[in-house]
PDB file of C-alpha atoms and ligand atoms in Angstrom:
ATOM      1  CA  MET A   1      29.630   2.644 -26.852  1.00 70.00           C
ATOM      2  CA  ALA A   2      31.343   2.338 -23.489  1.00 85.00           C
ATOM      3  CA  LEU A   3      29.779   1.913 -20.068  1.00 95.00           C
ATOM      4  CA  PRO A   4      30.764   4.437 -17.365  1.00 95.00           C
ATOM      5  CA  PHE A   5      32.062   1.635 -15.104  1.00 98.00           C
ATOM      6  CA  ARG A   6      34.412  -1.336 -15.316  1.00 98.00           C
ATOM      7  CA  HIS A   7      32.797  -3.291 -12.470  1.00 98.00           C
ATOM      8  CA  LEU A   8      29.039  -3.462 -11.792  1.00 98.00           C
ATOM      9  CA  VAL A   9      28.557  -3.662  -8.017  1.00 98.00           C
ATOM     10  CA  ASN A  10      25.366  -1.709  -7.306  1.00 98.00           C
ATOM     11  CA  ALA A  11      22.365  -0.083  -8.951  1.00 98.00           C
ATOM     12  CA  ASP A  12      23.536   3.450  -8.191  1.00 98.00           C
ATOM     13  CA  GLN A  13      26.158   3.021 -10.918  1.00 98.00           C
ATOM     14  CA  LEU A  14      23.441   2.602 -13.536  1.00 98.00           C
ATOM     15  CA  THR A  15      22.668   6.020 -14.980  1.00 97.00           C
ATOM     16  CA  ARG A  16      19.630   6.326 -17.174  1.00 96.00           C
ATOM     17  CA  ASP A  17      21.859   6.899 -20.205  1.00 97.00           C
ATOM     18  CA  CYS A  18      23.823   3.724 -19.666  1.00 96.00           C
ATOM     19  CA  ALA A  19      20.625   1.773 -18.907  1.00 98.00           C
ATOM     20  CA  ALA A  20      19.141   3.046 -22.186  1.00 98.00           C
ATOM     21  CA  GLU A  21      22.282   1.867 -23.983  1.00 97.00           C
ATOM     22  CA  ILE A  22      22.102  -1.578 -22.357  1.00 98.00           C
ATOM     23  CA  PHE A  23      18.383  -1.837 -23.214  1.00 98.00           C
ATOM     24  CA  ASP A  24      18.996  -0.943 -26.881  1.00 98.00           C
ATOM     25  CA  VAL A  25      21.717  -3.584 -27.148  1.00 98.00           C
ATOM     26  CA  ALA A  26      19.413  -6.058 -25.334  1.00 98.00           C
ATOM     27  CA  ASP A  27      16.762  -5.444 -28.031  1.00 98.00           C
ATOM     28  CA  TYR A  28      19.368  -6.449 -30.621  1.00 98.00           C
ATOM     29  CA  MET A  29      20.377  -9.485 -28.540  1.00 98.00           C
ATOM     30  CA  GLN A  30      16.727 -10.538 -28.326  1.00 98.00           C
ATOM     31  CA  ARG A  31      16.654 -10.600 -32.126  1.00 97.00           C
ATOM     32  CA  VAL A  32      19.838 -12.698 -32.094  1.00 97.00           C
ATOM     33  CA  CYS A  33      18.125 -15.158 -29.714  1.00 96.00           C
ATOM     34  CA  ASP A  34      14.973 -15.247 -31.860  1.00 96.00           C
ATOM     35  CA  PHE A  35      16.473 -15.477 -35.349  1.00 96.00           C
ATOM     36  CA  LYS A  36      20.127 -16.558 -35.257  1.00 95.00           C
ATOM     37  CA  GLY A  37      20.605 -18.375 -31.978  1.00 96.00           C
ATOM     38  CA  ARG A  38      24.222 -17.332 -31.542  1.00 97.00           C
ATOM     39  CA  VAL A  39      26.470 -14.448 -32.469  1.00 97.00           C
ATOM     40  CA  ASP A  40      30.258 -14.483 -32.595  1.00 97.00           C
ATOM     41  CA  LEU A  41      31.038 -11.572 -30.266  1.00 98.00           C
ATOM     42  CA  LEU A  42      32.970 -13.214 -27.421  1.00 98.00           C
ATOM     43  CA  SER A  43      34.457 -16.374 -28.912  1.00 98.00           C
ATOM     44  CA  ASP A  44      37.954 -15.233 -27.850  1.00 98.00           C
ATOM     45  CA  LYS A  45      36.844 -14.653 -24.228  1.00 98.00           C
ATOM     46  CA  ILE A  46      36.494 -16.812 -21.137  1.00 98.00           C
ATOM     47  CA  LEU A  47      33.884 -15.845 -18.534  1.00 98.00           C
ATOM     48  CA  GLY A  48      34.205 -16.928 -14.891  1.00 98.00           C
ATOM     49  CA  PHE A  49      31.036 -17.642 -12.926  1.00 98.00           C
ATOM     50  CA  LEU A  50      31.274 -18.069  -9.151  1.00 97.00           C
ATOM     51  CA  PHE A  51      27.929 -18.885  -7.532  1.00 96.00           C
ATOM     52  CA  PHE A  52      28.483 -19.361  -3.814  1.00 95.00           C
ATOM     53  CA  GLU A  53      24.764 -18.954  -2.973  1.00 93.00           C
ATOM     54  CA  PRO A  54      21.856 -20.879  -4.550  1.00 89.00           C
ATOM     55  CA  SER A  55      20.813 -19.632  -7.979  1.00 91.00           C
ATOM     56  CA  SER A  56      18.756 -20.923 -10.893  1.00 92.00           C
ATOM     57  CA  ARG A  57      17.671 -18.049 -13.144  1.00 96.00           C
ATOM     58  CA  THR A  58      20.709 -15.826 -12.677  1.00 97.00           C
ATOM     59  CA  MET A  59      23.191 -18.644 -13.125  1.00 97.00           C
ATOM     60  CA  LEU A  60      21.438 -20.280 -16.072  1.00 97.00           C
ATOM     61  CA  SER A  61      20.679 -17.052 -17.897  1.00 98.00           C
ATOM     62  CA  PHE A  62      24.314 -15.926 -17.541  1.00 98.00           C
ATOM     63  CA  GLN A  63      25.376 -19.318 -18.925  1.00 98.00           C
ATOM     64  CA  SER A  64      22.871 -19.124 -21.744  1.00 98.00           C
ATOM     65  CA  ALA A  65      24.020 -15.549 -22.519  1.00 98.00           C
ATOM     66  CA  ALA A  66      27.649 -16.712 -22.596  1.00 98.00           C
ATOM     67  CA  GLN A  67      26.851 -19.566 -24.962  1.00 98.00           C
ATOM     68  CA  ARG A  68      24.815 -17.385 -27.299  1.00 98.00           C
ATOM     69  CA  LEU A  69      27.840 -15.059 -27.477  1.00 98.00           C
ATOM     70  CA  GLN A  70      30.115 -18.089 -28.030  1.00 98.00           C
ATOM     71  CA  ALA A  71      32.253 -17.353 -24.966  1.00 98.00           C
ATOM     72  CA  GLY A  72      34.026 -20.061 -23.011  1.00 98.00           C
ATOM     73  CA  VAL A  73      32.914 -20.475 -19.386  1.00 98.00           C
ATOM     74  CA  ILE A  74      34.643 -21.565 -16.185  1.00 97.00           C
ATOM     75  CA  PHE A  75      32.357 -22.196 -13.298  1.00 94.00           C
ATOM     76  CA  ALA A  76      32.186 -22.894  -9.554  1.00 93.00           C
ATOM     77  CA  GLN A  77      28.926 -23.482  -7.721  1.00 90.00           C
ATOM     78  CA  GLY A  78      28.412 -23.777  -3.976  1.00 85.00           C
ATOM     79  CA  LYS A  79      30.926 -23.155  -1.239  1.00 77.00           C
ATOM     80  CA  GLU A  80      31.173 -26.879  -0.616  1.00 73.00           C
ATOM     81  CA  MET A  81      32.945 -27.410  -3.910  1.00 69.00           C
ATOM     82  CA  SER A  82      35.399 -24.512  -3.746  1.00 73.00           C
ATOM     83  CA  SER A  83      38.232 -23.287  -1.547  1.00 72.00           C
ATOM     84  CA  LEU A  84      35.805 -21.007   0.311  1.00 71.00           C
ATOM     85  CA  LYS A  85      34.990 -24.264   2.128  1.00 72.00           C
ATOM     86  CA  LYS A  86      38.621 -24.172   3.266  1.00 75.00           C
ATOM     87  CA  SER A  87      38.032 -20.642   4.603  1.00 81.00           C
ATOM     88  CA  GLU A  88      39.743 -18.847   1.759  1.00 88.00           C
ATOM     89  CA  SER A  89      38.856 -15.132   1.779  1.00 92.00           C
ATOM     90  CA  VAL A  90      36.662 -13.605  -0.933  1.00 94.00           C
ATOM     91  CA  SER A  91      39.521 -11.370  -2.045  1.00 96.00           C
ATOM     92  CA  ASP A  92      41.958 -14.255  -2.446  1.00 95.00           C
ATOM     93  CA  THR A  93      39.379 -16.292  -4.392  1.00 95.00           C
ATOM     94  CA  VAL A  94      38.703 -13.349  -6.703  1.00 97.00           C
ATOM     95  CA  ARG A  95      42.372 -12.388  -7.078  1.00 97.00           C
ATOM     96  CA  VAL A  96      43.092 -15.926  -8.273  1.00 96.00           C
ATOM     97  CA  THR A  97      40.026 -16.658 -10.412  1.00 96.00           C
ATOM     98  CA  SER A  98      40.125 -13.271 -12.154  1.00 98.00           C
ATOM     99  CA  GLY A  99      43.481 -14.409 -13.525  1.00 98.00           C
ATOM    100  CA  TYR A 100      41.741 -17.355 -15.213  1.00 98.00           C
ATOM    101  CA  CYS A 101      39.189 -15.395 -17.220  1.00 98.00           C
ATOM    102  CA  ASP A 102      38.319 -12.131 -18.984  1.00 98.00           C
ATOM    103  CA  LEU A 103      35.261 -11.224 -16.884  1.00 98.00           C
ATOM    104  CA  LEU A 104      34.059 -12.479 -13.520  1.00 98.00           C
ATOM    105  CA  VAL A 105      30.482 -12.844 -12.203  1.00 98.00           C
ATOM    106  CA  MET A 106      29.963 -13.672  -8.523  1.00 98.00           C
ATOM    107  CA  ARG A 107      27.039 -14.337  -6.183  1.00 97.00           C
ATOM    108  CA  HIS A 108      27.872 -14.443  -2.487  1.00 96.00           C
ATOM    109  CA  GLU A 109      25.876 -14.576   0.745  1.00 94.00           C
ATOM    110  CA  LEU A 110      27.712 -11.666   2.397  1.00 95.00           C
ATOM    111  CA  GLU A 111      26.669  -8.059   1.952  1.00 97.00           C
ATOM    112  CA  GLY A 112      29.712  -6.183   0.738  1.00 97.00           C
ATOM    113  CA  ALA A 113      31.373  -9.228  -0.845  1.00 97.00           C
ATOM    114  CA  ALA A 114      30.849  -7.682  -4.283  1.00 98.00           C
ATOM    115  CA  ALA A 115      32.585  -4.423  -3.364  1.00 98.00           C
ATOM    116  CA  GLU A 116      35.473  -6.428  -1.916  1.00 98.00           C
ATOM    117  CA  ALA A 117      35.701  -8.480  -5.099  1.00 98.00           C
ATOM    118  CA  ALA A 118      35.614  -5.430  -7.368  1.00 98.00           C
ATOM    119  CA  GLU A 119      38.546  -3.952  -5.475  1.00 98.00           C
ATOM    120  CA  VAL A 120      40.858  -6.825  -6.310  1.00 98.00           C
ATOM    121  CA  SER A 121      39.481  -8.229  -9.573  1.00 98.00           C
ATOM    122  CA  MET A 122      41.917  -7.944 -12.471  1.00 98.00           C
ATOM    123  CA  VAL A 123      39.056  -8.166 -14.999  1.00 98.00           C
ATOM    124  CA  PRO A 124      35.556  -6.598 -15.216  1.00 98.00           C
ATOM    125  CA  PHE A 125      33.480  -7.857 -12.290  1.00 98.00           C
ATOM    126  CA  VAL A 126      29.681  -8.245 -12.052  1.00 98.00           C
ATOM    127  CA  ASN A 127      27.736  -8.593  -8.803  1.00 98.00           C
ATOM    128  CA  ALA A 128      25.134 -11.349  -9.241  1.00 98.00           C
ATOM    129  CA  GLY A 129      23.762 -10.744  -5.716  1.00 98.00           C
ATOM    130  CA  ASP A 130      25.560 -10.070  -2.433  1.00 98.00           C
ATOM    131  CA  GLY A 131      23.460 -11.191   0.521  1.00 97.00           C
ATOM    132  CA  SER A 132      20.464  -8.953   1.129  1.00 98.00           C
ATOM    133  CA  ASN A 133      22.310  -5.957  -0.278  1.00 98.00           C
ATOM    134  CA  GLU A 134      22.061  -5.586  -4.058  1.00 98.00           C
ATOM    135  CA  HIS A 135      21.313  -7.406  -7.301  1.00 98.00           C
ATOM    136  CA  PRO A 136      22.079  -4.875 -10.043  1.00 98.00           C
ATOM    137  CA  THR A 137      21.673  -7.170 -13.052  1.00 98.00           C
ATOM    138  CA  GLN A 138      18.178  -8.085 -11.823  1.00 98.00           C
ATOM    139  CA  CYS A 139      17.112  -4.418 -11.753  1.00 98.00           C
ATOM    140  CA  LEU A 140      18.361  -4.057 -15.323  1.00 98.00           C
ATOM    141  CA  ILE A 141      16.067  -6.931 -16.304  1.00 98.00           C
ATOM    142  CA  ASP A 142      13.208  -5.354 -14.329  1.00 99.00           C
ATOM    143  CA  GLY A 143      13.745  -1.958 -15.980  1.00 98.00           C
ATOM    144  CA  TYR A 144      14.006  -3.565 -19.409  1.00 98.00           C
ATOM    145  CA  THR A 145      10.755  -5.440 -18.821  1.00 98.00           C
ATOM    146  CA  ILE A 146       8.942  -2.282 -17.688  1.00 98.00           C
ATOM    147  CA  ARG A 147      10.231  -0.393 -20.746  1.00 98.00           C
ATOM    148  CA  ARG A 148       9.196  -3.187 -23.124  1.00 98.00           C
ATOM    149  CA  GLU A 149       5.797  -3.780 -21.604  1.00 98.00           C
ATOM    150  CA  LEU A 150       4.757  -0.184 -20.780  1.00 98.00           C
ATOM    151  CA  GLY A 151       6.909   1.761 -23.237  1.00 98.00           C
ATOM    152  CA  ARG A 152       8.248   4.042 -20.475  1.00 98.00           C
ATOM    153  CA  ILE A 153       9.740   4.076 -16.997  1.00 98.00           C
ATOM    154  CA  ASP A 154       9.231   7.752 -16.105  1.00 98.00           C
ATOM    155  CA  GLY A 155       6.018   8.574 -14.296  1.00 98.00           C
ATOM    156  CA  ILE A 156       5.143   5.115 -12.984  1.00 98.00           C
ATOM    157  CA  HIS A 157       3.548   4.246  -9.672  1.00 98.00           C
ATOM    158  CA  ILE A 158       5.011   0.916  -8.560  1.00 98.00           C
ATOM    159  CA  ALA A 159       3.736  -1.097  -5.598  1.00 98.00           C
ATOM    160  CA  ILE A 160       6.592  -3.211  -4.220  1.00 98.00           C
ATOM    161  CA  GLY A 161       6.319  -6.114  -1.744  1.00 98.00           C
ATOM    162  CA  PHE A 162       6.606  -8.051   0.369  1.00 98.00           C
ATOM    163  CA  ASP A 163      10.089  -8.044   1.950  1.00 98.00           C
ATOM    164  CA  PRO A 164      11.630  -4.628   1.270  1.00 98.00           C
ATOM    165  CA  LEU A 165      13.842  -5.085   4.319  1.00 98.00           C
ATOM    166  CA  GLN A 166      15.748  -8.121   3.065  1.00 98.00           C
ATOM    167  CA  SER A 167      15.225  -8.425  -0.689  1.00 98.00           C
ATOM    168  CA  ARG A 168      18.284  -7.386  -2.691  1.00 98.00           C
ATOM    169  CA  ALA A 169      16.171  -7.374  -5.861  1.00 98.00           C
ATOM    170  CA  ILE A 170      13.882  -4.757  -4.272  1.00 99.00           C
ATOM    171  CA  HIS A 171      16.820  -2.678  -2.998  1.00 98.00           C
ATOM    172  CA  SER A 172      18.433  -2.504  -6.429  1.00 99.00           C
ATOM    173  CA  LEU A 173      15.169  -1.858  -8.276  1.00 99.00           C
ATOM    174  CA  ALA A 174      14.142   1.029  -5.995  1.00 99.00           C
ATOM    175  CA  ARG A 175      17.589   2.638  -6.300  1.00 98.00           C
ATOM    176  CA  PHE A 176      17.518   2.148 -10.071  1.00 98.00           C
ATOM    177  CA  LEU A 177      14.048   3.692 -10.436  1.00 98.00           C
ATOM    178  CA  SER A 178      15.155   6.717  -8.415  1.00 98.00           C
ATOM    179  CA  LYS A 179      17.100   7.794 -11.528  1.00 98.00           C
ATOM    180  CA  TYR A 180      13.836   8.315 -13.420  1.00 98.00           C
ATOM    181  CA  ASP A 181      11.345  11.205 -13.232  1.00 98.00           C
ATOM    182  CA  ASP A 182       8.119  11.312 -11.283  1.00 98.00           C
ATOM    183  CA  ILE A 183       8.381   7.874  -9.660  1.00 98.00           C
ATOM    184  CA  THR A 184       6.038   6.778  -6.863  1.00 98.00           C
ATOM    185  CA  ILE A 185       6.937   3.690  -4.839  1.00 98.00           C
ATOM    186  CA  SER A 186       4.443   2.120  -2.431  1.00 98.00           C
ATOM    187  CA  PHE A 187       6.188  -0.454  -0.269  1.00 98.00           C
ATOM    188  CA  MET A 188       3.814  -3.157   1.006  1.00 98.00           C
ATOM    189  CA  SER A 189       4.978  -5.499   3.761  1.00 98.00           C
ATOM    190  CA  PRO A 190       4.344  -6.828   7.228  1.00 98.00           C
ATOM    191  CA  GLU A 191       5.525  -4.194   9.695  1.00 98.00           C
ATOM    192  CA  MET A 192       8.541  -6.264  10.689  1.00 97.00           C
ATOM    193  CA  LEU A 193       9.786  -6.239   7.087  1.00 98.00           C
ATOM    194  CA  SER A 194       9.432  -2.500   6.447  1.00 98.00           C
ATOM    195  CA  PRO A 195      12.237  -0.932   4.439  1.00 98.00           C
ATOM    196  CA  LYS A 196      14.994   0.663   6.531  1.00 98.00           C
ATOM    197  CA  PRO A 197      14.198   4.339   7.263  1.00 98.00           C
ATOM    198  CA  GLU A 198      17.553   5.467   5.827  1.00 98.00           C
ATOM    199  CA  PHE A 199      16.766   3.616   2.588  1.00 98.00           C
ATOM    200  CA  VAL A 200      13.408   5.395   2.332  1.00 98.00           C
ATOM    201  CA  GLU A 201      15.124   8.717   3.103  1.00 98.00           C
ATOM    202  CA  THR A 202      17.660   8.178   0.299  1.00 98.00           C
ATOM    203  CA  LEU A 203      14.857   7.523  -2.188  1.00 98.00           C
ATOM    204  CA  ARG A 204      12.926  10.606  -1.031  1.00 98.00           C
ATOM    205  CA  SER A 205      16.031  12.766  -1.222  1.00 98.00           C
ATOM    206  CA  ARG A 206      16.254  11.768  -4.899  1.00 98.00           C
ATOM    207  CA  GLY A 207      12.715  12.956  -5.578  1.00 98.00           C
ATOM    208  CA  VAL A 208      10.843   9.640  -5.324  1.00 98.00           C
ATOM    209  CA  THR A 209       7.419   9.750  -3.644  1.00 98.00           C
ATOM    210  CA  VAL A 210       7.527   6.880  -1.150  1.00 98.00           C
ATOM    211  CA  HIS A 211       4.655   5.321   0.791  1.00 98.00           C
ATOM    212  CA  VAL A 212       5.392   2.675   3.428  1.00 98.00           C
ATOM    213  CA  THR A 213       2.255   0.567   3.895  1.00 98.00           C
ATOM    214  CA  HIS A 214       1.321  -2.633   5.688  1.00 98.00           C
ATOM    215  CA  ASP A 215      -1.517  -3.780   3.471  1.00 96.00           C
ATOM    216  CA  MET A 216      -2.113  -4.184  -0.253  1.00 96.00           C
ATOM    217  CA  GLY A 217      -4.304  -1.107  -0.657  1.00 94.00           C
ATOM    218  CA  HIS A 218      -1.931   0.609  -3.103  1.00 94.00           C
ATOM    219  CA  ALA A 219      -1.622  -2.427  -5.382  1.00 94.00           C
ATOM    220  CA  ALA A 220      -4.924  -1.812  -7.147  1.00 87.00           C
ATOM    221  CA  SER A 221      -3.997   1.731  -8.248  1.00 94.00           C
ATOM    222  CA  ALA A 222      -0.388   1.027  -9.283  1.00 97.00           C
ATOM    223  CA  ASP A 223       0.911   0.825 -12.880  1.00 98.00           C
ATOM    224  CA  VAL A 224       3.321  -1.935 -11.855  1.00 98.00           C
ATOM    225  CA  ILE A 225       3.163  -4.463  -9.015  1.00 98.00           C
ATOM    226  CA  TYR A 226       6.589  -5.913  -8.189  1.00 98.00           C
ATOM    227  CA  LEU A 227       6.604  -8.798  -5.753  1.00 98.00           C
ATOM    228  CA  ASN A 228       9.430 -10.868  -4.339  1.00 98.00           C
ATOM    229  CA  ARG A 229       9.111 -13.757  -1.878  1.00 98.00           C
ATOM    230  CA  LEU A 230       9.893 -13.259   1.808  1.00 98.00           C
ATOM    231  CA  GLN A 231      13.601 -14.020   1.976  1.00 97.00           C
ATOM    232  CA  GLU A 232      13.360 -17.147   4.110  1.00 97.00           C
ATOM    233  CA  GLU A 233      17.109 -17.743   4.347  1.00 96.00           C
ATOM    234  CA  ARG A 234      17.675 -14.263   5.788  1.00 96.00           C
ATOM    235  CA  PHE A 235      15.262 -14.537   8.732  1.00 97.00           C
ATOM    236  CA  ALA A 236      16.995 -14.762  12.122  1.00 95.00           C
ATOM    237  CA  ASN A 237      13.997 -16.727  13.358  1.00 95.00           C
ATOM    238  CA  ALA A 238      12.270 -19.413  11.242  1.00 97.00           C
ATOM    239  CA  GLU A 239       9.012 -18.953  13.191  1.00 97.00           C
ATOM    240  CA  ASP A 240       8.735 -15.354  12.010  1.00 96.00           C
ATOM    241  CA  PHE A 241       9.000 -16.516   8.411  1.00 97.00           C
ATOM    242  CA  GLU A 242       6.319 -19.185   8.903  1.00 96.00           C
ATOM    243  CA  ARG A 243       4.030 -16.681  10.632  1.00 96.00           C
ATOM    244  CA  LEU A 244       4.391 -14.042   7.910  1.00 97.00           C
ATOM    245  CA  ARG A 245       4.758 -16.021   4.700  1.00 94.00           C
ATOM    246  CA  GLN A 246       1.088 -16.213   3.772  1.00 89.00           C
ATOM    247  CA  LYS A 247      -0.001 -12.842   5.118  1.00 94.00           C
ATOM    248  CA  PHE A 248       0.274 -11.241   1.693  1.00 96.00           C
ATOM    249  CA  THR A 249      -0.615 -12.941  -1.582  1.00 97.00           C
ATOM    250  CA  LEU A 250      -1.581 -11.223  -4.814  1.00 97.00           C
ATOM    251  CA  ARG A 251      -4.807 -12.725  -6.149  1.00 96.00           C
ATOM    252  CA  ALA A 252      -6.809 -11.874  -9.259  1.00 94.00           C
ATOM    253  CA  ALA A 253      -9.448 -10.282  -7.010  1.00 93.00           C
ATOM    254  CA  THR A 254      -6.853  -7.884  -5.525  1.00 92.00           C
ATOM    255  CA  LEU A 255      -6.552  -6.257  -8.935  1.00 91.00           C
ATOM    256  CA  ALA A 256     -10.230  -5.297  -8.940  1.00 84.00           C
ATOM    257  CA  GLY A 257     -10.512  -5.624 -12.719  1.00 89.00           C
ATOM    258  CA  ARG A 258      -7.484  -3.403 -13.419  1.00 92.00           C
ATOM    259  CA  SER A 259      -4.483  -4.635 -15.404  1.00 94.00           C
ATOM    260  CA  PRO A 260      -1.245  -3.432 -13.849  1.00 97.00           C
ATOM    261  CA  LEU A 261       1.975  -5.026 -15.027  1.00 98.00           C
ATOM    262  CA  VAL A 262       2.846  -7.776 -12.512  1.00 98.00           C
ATOM    263  CA  LEU A 263       6.539  -8.596 -12.054  1.00 98.00           C
ATOM    264  CA  ASP A 264       8.495 -10.947  -9.784  1.00 98.00           C
ATOM    265  CA  PRO A 265      12.221 -11.781 -10.010  1.00 98.00           C
ATOM    266  CA  LEU A 266      11.206 -15.333  -9.001  1.00 98.00           C
ATOM    267  CA  PRO A 267      11.306 -17.893  -7.467  1.00 97.00           C
ATOM    268  CA  ARG A 268       7.619 -17.502  -6.560  1.00 97.00           C
ATOM    269  CA  ILE A 269       6.666 -18.953  -3.194  1.00 96.00           C
ATOM    270  CA  ASP A 270       3.506 -17.453  -1.647  1.00 95.00           C
ATOM    271  CA  GLU A 271       3.487 -13.929  -3.020  1.00 98.00           C
ATOM    272  CA  ILE A 272       1.438 -14.522  -6.196  1.00 98.00           C
ATOM    273  CA  ALA A 273      -1.461 -16.969  -6.548  1.00 97.00           C
ATOM    274  CA  THR A 274      -1.108 -19.134  -9.656  1.00 98.00           C
ATOM    275  CA  GLU A 275      -4.518 -17.885 -10.880  1.00 97.00           C
ATOM    276  CA  VAL A 276      -2.744 -14.567 -11.700  1.00 97.00           C
ATOM    277  CA  ASP A 277      -0.437 -16.331 -14.205  1.00 98.00           C
ATOM    278  CA  THR A 278      -2.994 -16.310 -17.005  1.00 96.00           C
ATOM    279  CA  LEU A 279      -3.621 -12.550 -16.908  1.00 96.00           C
ATOM    280  CA  PRO A 280      -2.056 -10.895 -19.980  1.00 96.00           C
ATOM    281  CA  THR A 281      -0.164  -8.377 -17.837  1.00 96.00           C
ATOM    282  CA  ALA A 282       1.343 -11.044 -15.553  1.00 98.00           C
ATOM    283  CA  ALA A 283       4.806 -10.667 -17.060  1.00 98.00           C
ATOM    284  CA  TYR A 284       7.080 -12.521 -14.629  1.00 98.00           C
ATOM    285  CA  PHE A 285       7.906 -15.421 -16.928  1.00 98.00           C
ATOM    286  CA  ARG A 286       8.662 -13.040 -19.815  1.00 98.00           C
ATOM    287  CA  GLN A 287      10.770 -11.039 -17.333  1.00 98.00           C
ATOM    288  CA  ALA A 288      12.776 -14.176 -16.507  1.00 98.00           C
ATOM    289  CA  HIS A 289      13.383 -14.793 -20.217  1.00 98.00           C
ATOM    290  CA  TYR A 290      14.607 -11.214 -20.764  1.00 98.00           C
ATOM    291  CA  GLY A 291      17.469 -12.144 -18.412  1.00 98.00           C
ATOM    292  CA  VAL A 292      19.329 -13.670 -21.364  1.00 98.00           C
ATOM    293  CA  PRO A 293      19.329 -10.685 -23.799  1.00 98.00           C
ATOM    294  CA  VAL A 294      19.946  -8.194 -20.980  1.00 98.00           C
ATOM    295  CA  ARG A 295      22.924 -10.189 -19.682  1.00 98.00           C
ATOM    296  CA  MET A 296      24.213 -10.675 -23.247  1.00 98.00           C
ATOM    297  CA  ALA A 297      24.130  -6.891 -23.646  1.00 98.00           C
ATOM    298  CA  LEU A 298      25.914  -6.259 -20.362  1.00 98.00           C
ATOM    299  CA  LEU A 299      28.644  -8.824 -21.037  1.00 98.00           C
ATOM    300  CA  THR A 300      29.440  -7.499 -24.506  1.00 98.00           C
ATOM    301  CA  LEU A 301      29.389  -3.853 -23.403  1.00 98.00           C
ATOM    302  CA  LEU A 302      31.641  -4.551 -20.405  1.00 98.00           C
ATOM    303  CA  LEU A 303      34.080  -6.296 -22.715  1.00 98.00           C
ATOM    304  CA  GLY A 304      34.025  -3.369 -25.161  1.00 96.00           C
ATOM    305  CA  ARG A 305      32.525  -5.402 -27.975  1.00 92.00           C
ATOM    306  CA  PHE A 306      29.558  -3.250 -28.957  1.00 77.00           C
TER     307      PHE A 306
HETATM  308  C1  LIG B 401      16.344 -13.234  -6.676  1.00 50.55           C
HETATM  309  C2  LIG B 401      17.621 -13.289  -5.871  1.00 50.55           C
HETATM  310  O1  LIG B 401      18.414 -14.215  -5.989  1.00 50.55           O
HETATM  311  O2  LIG B 401      17.810 -12.333  -5.115  1.00 50.55           O
HETATM  312  N1  LIG B 401      16.277 -14.236  -7.665  1.00 50.55           N
HETATM  313  C3  LIG B 401      16.801 -13.991  -8.896  1.00 50.55           C
HETATM  314  O3  LIG B 401      17.975 -13.703  -9.037  1.00 50.55           O
HETATM  315  N2  LIG B 401      15.975 -14.059  -9.942  1.00 50.55           N
HETATM  316  C4  LIG B 401      15.118 -13.215  -5.858  1.00 50.55           C
HETATM  317  C5  LIG B 401      14.968 -14.222  -4.775  1.00 50.55           C
HETATM  318  O4  LIG B 401      15.780 -15.129  -4.597  1.00 50.55           O
HETATM  319  O5  LIG B 401      13.974 -14.088  -4.069  1.00 50.55           O
END
């Protein structure tokens, strides 16, 4: 099985066929995690992880995936500790580090940094988040979770909040879902954080039914509720963040007795009350754990090992 790309930069590259392939391999990797712990698929490979923006789940689940596949890892975290601090360009950093490893993963604060990296990387490159732009491995985890928990992706109504303007996880997920049939997306956000009109237009042109709303009215009728924190670090004005951060919170009462699947790429700040955690369909911690098998699948497929 081969993926139709060498570098994963954005969600538009993920066709439904290749997502299905990644999900099937992830199911196998989940069994490896559960029953064997490790599998010798990448013991002759070195993976390079460059995390120039804060990360917990993405960084640790990539590391865990690498270890379960028995790959070696080289690693740089934070601009302070790398030559980016000395104003080295992204392309020079990637040109050099891609010569030290067999696959490179990078998170960077600048939109477009991933595309720049993919252009010069000598080895398969994976975007682990570029500013507010895209986070394609997160949408694979989201899609995998929806498939596991609901048994299908086609035909879902998903209510997405609360920062569709600035959340890269939301951007990638919406683009990814646009590959499936009969998708309805209800964006929920304060007006100031509405999705960009051209983004909504792209989704509509692909056949997605899109509602842009400024309350949580659509949450109760959705099959899936996908929430991501307001992206504090991307606000031009800290007062706007403080003013808006608690405007929208999912509470048990919001669900009005229904049981939609509730997802969140995490970290959770104000968007979901902790009382929701105990509901059986609150799946965000399971979703975080699926990050390991999904990333194991992606790494092995990109390296032609499956
Ligand atoms: C997301 C990210 O980094 O964009 N986190 C993650 O990778 N799980 C979401 C966020 O930071 O809000």
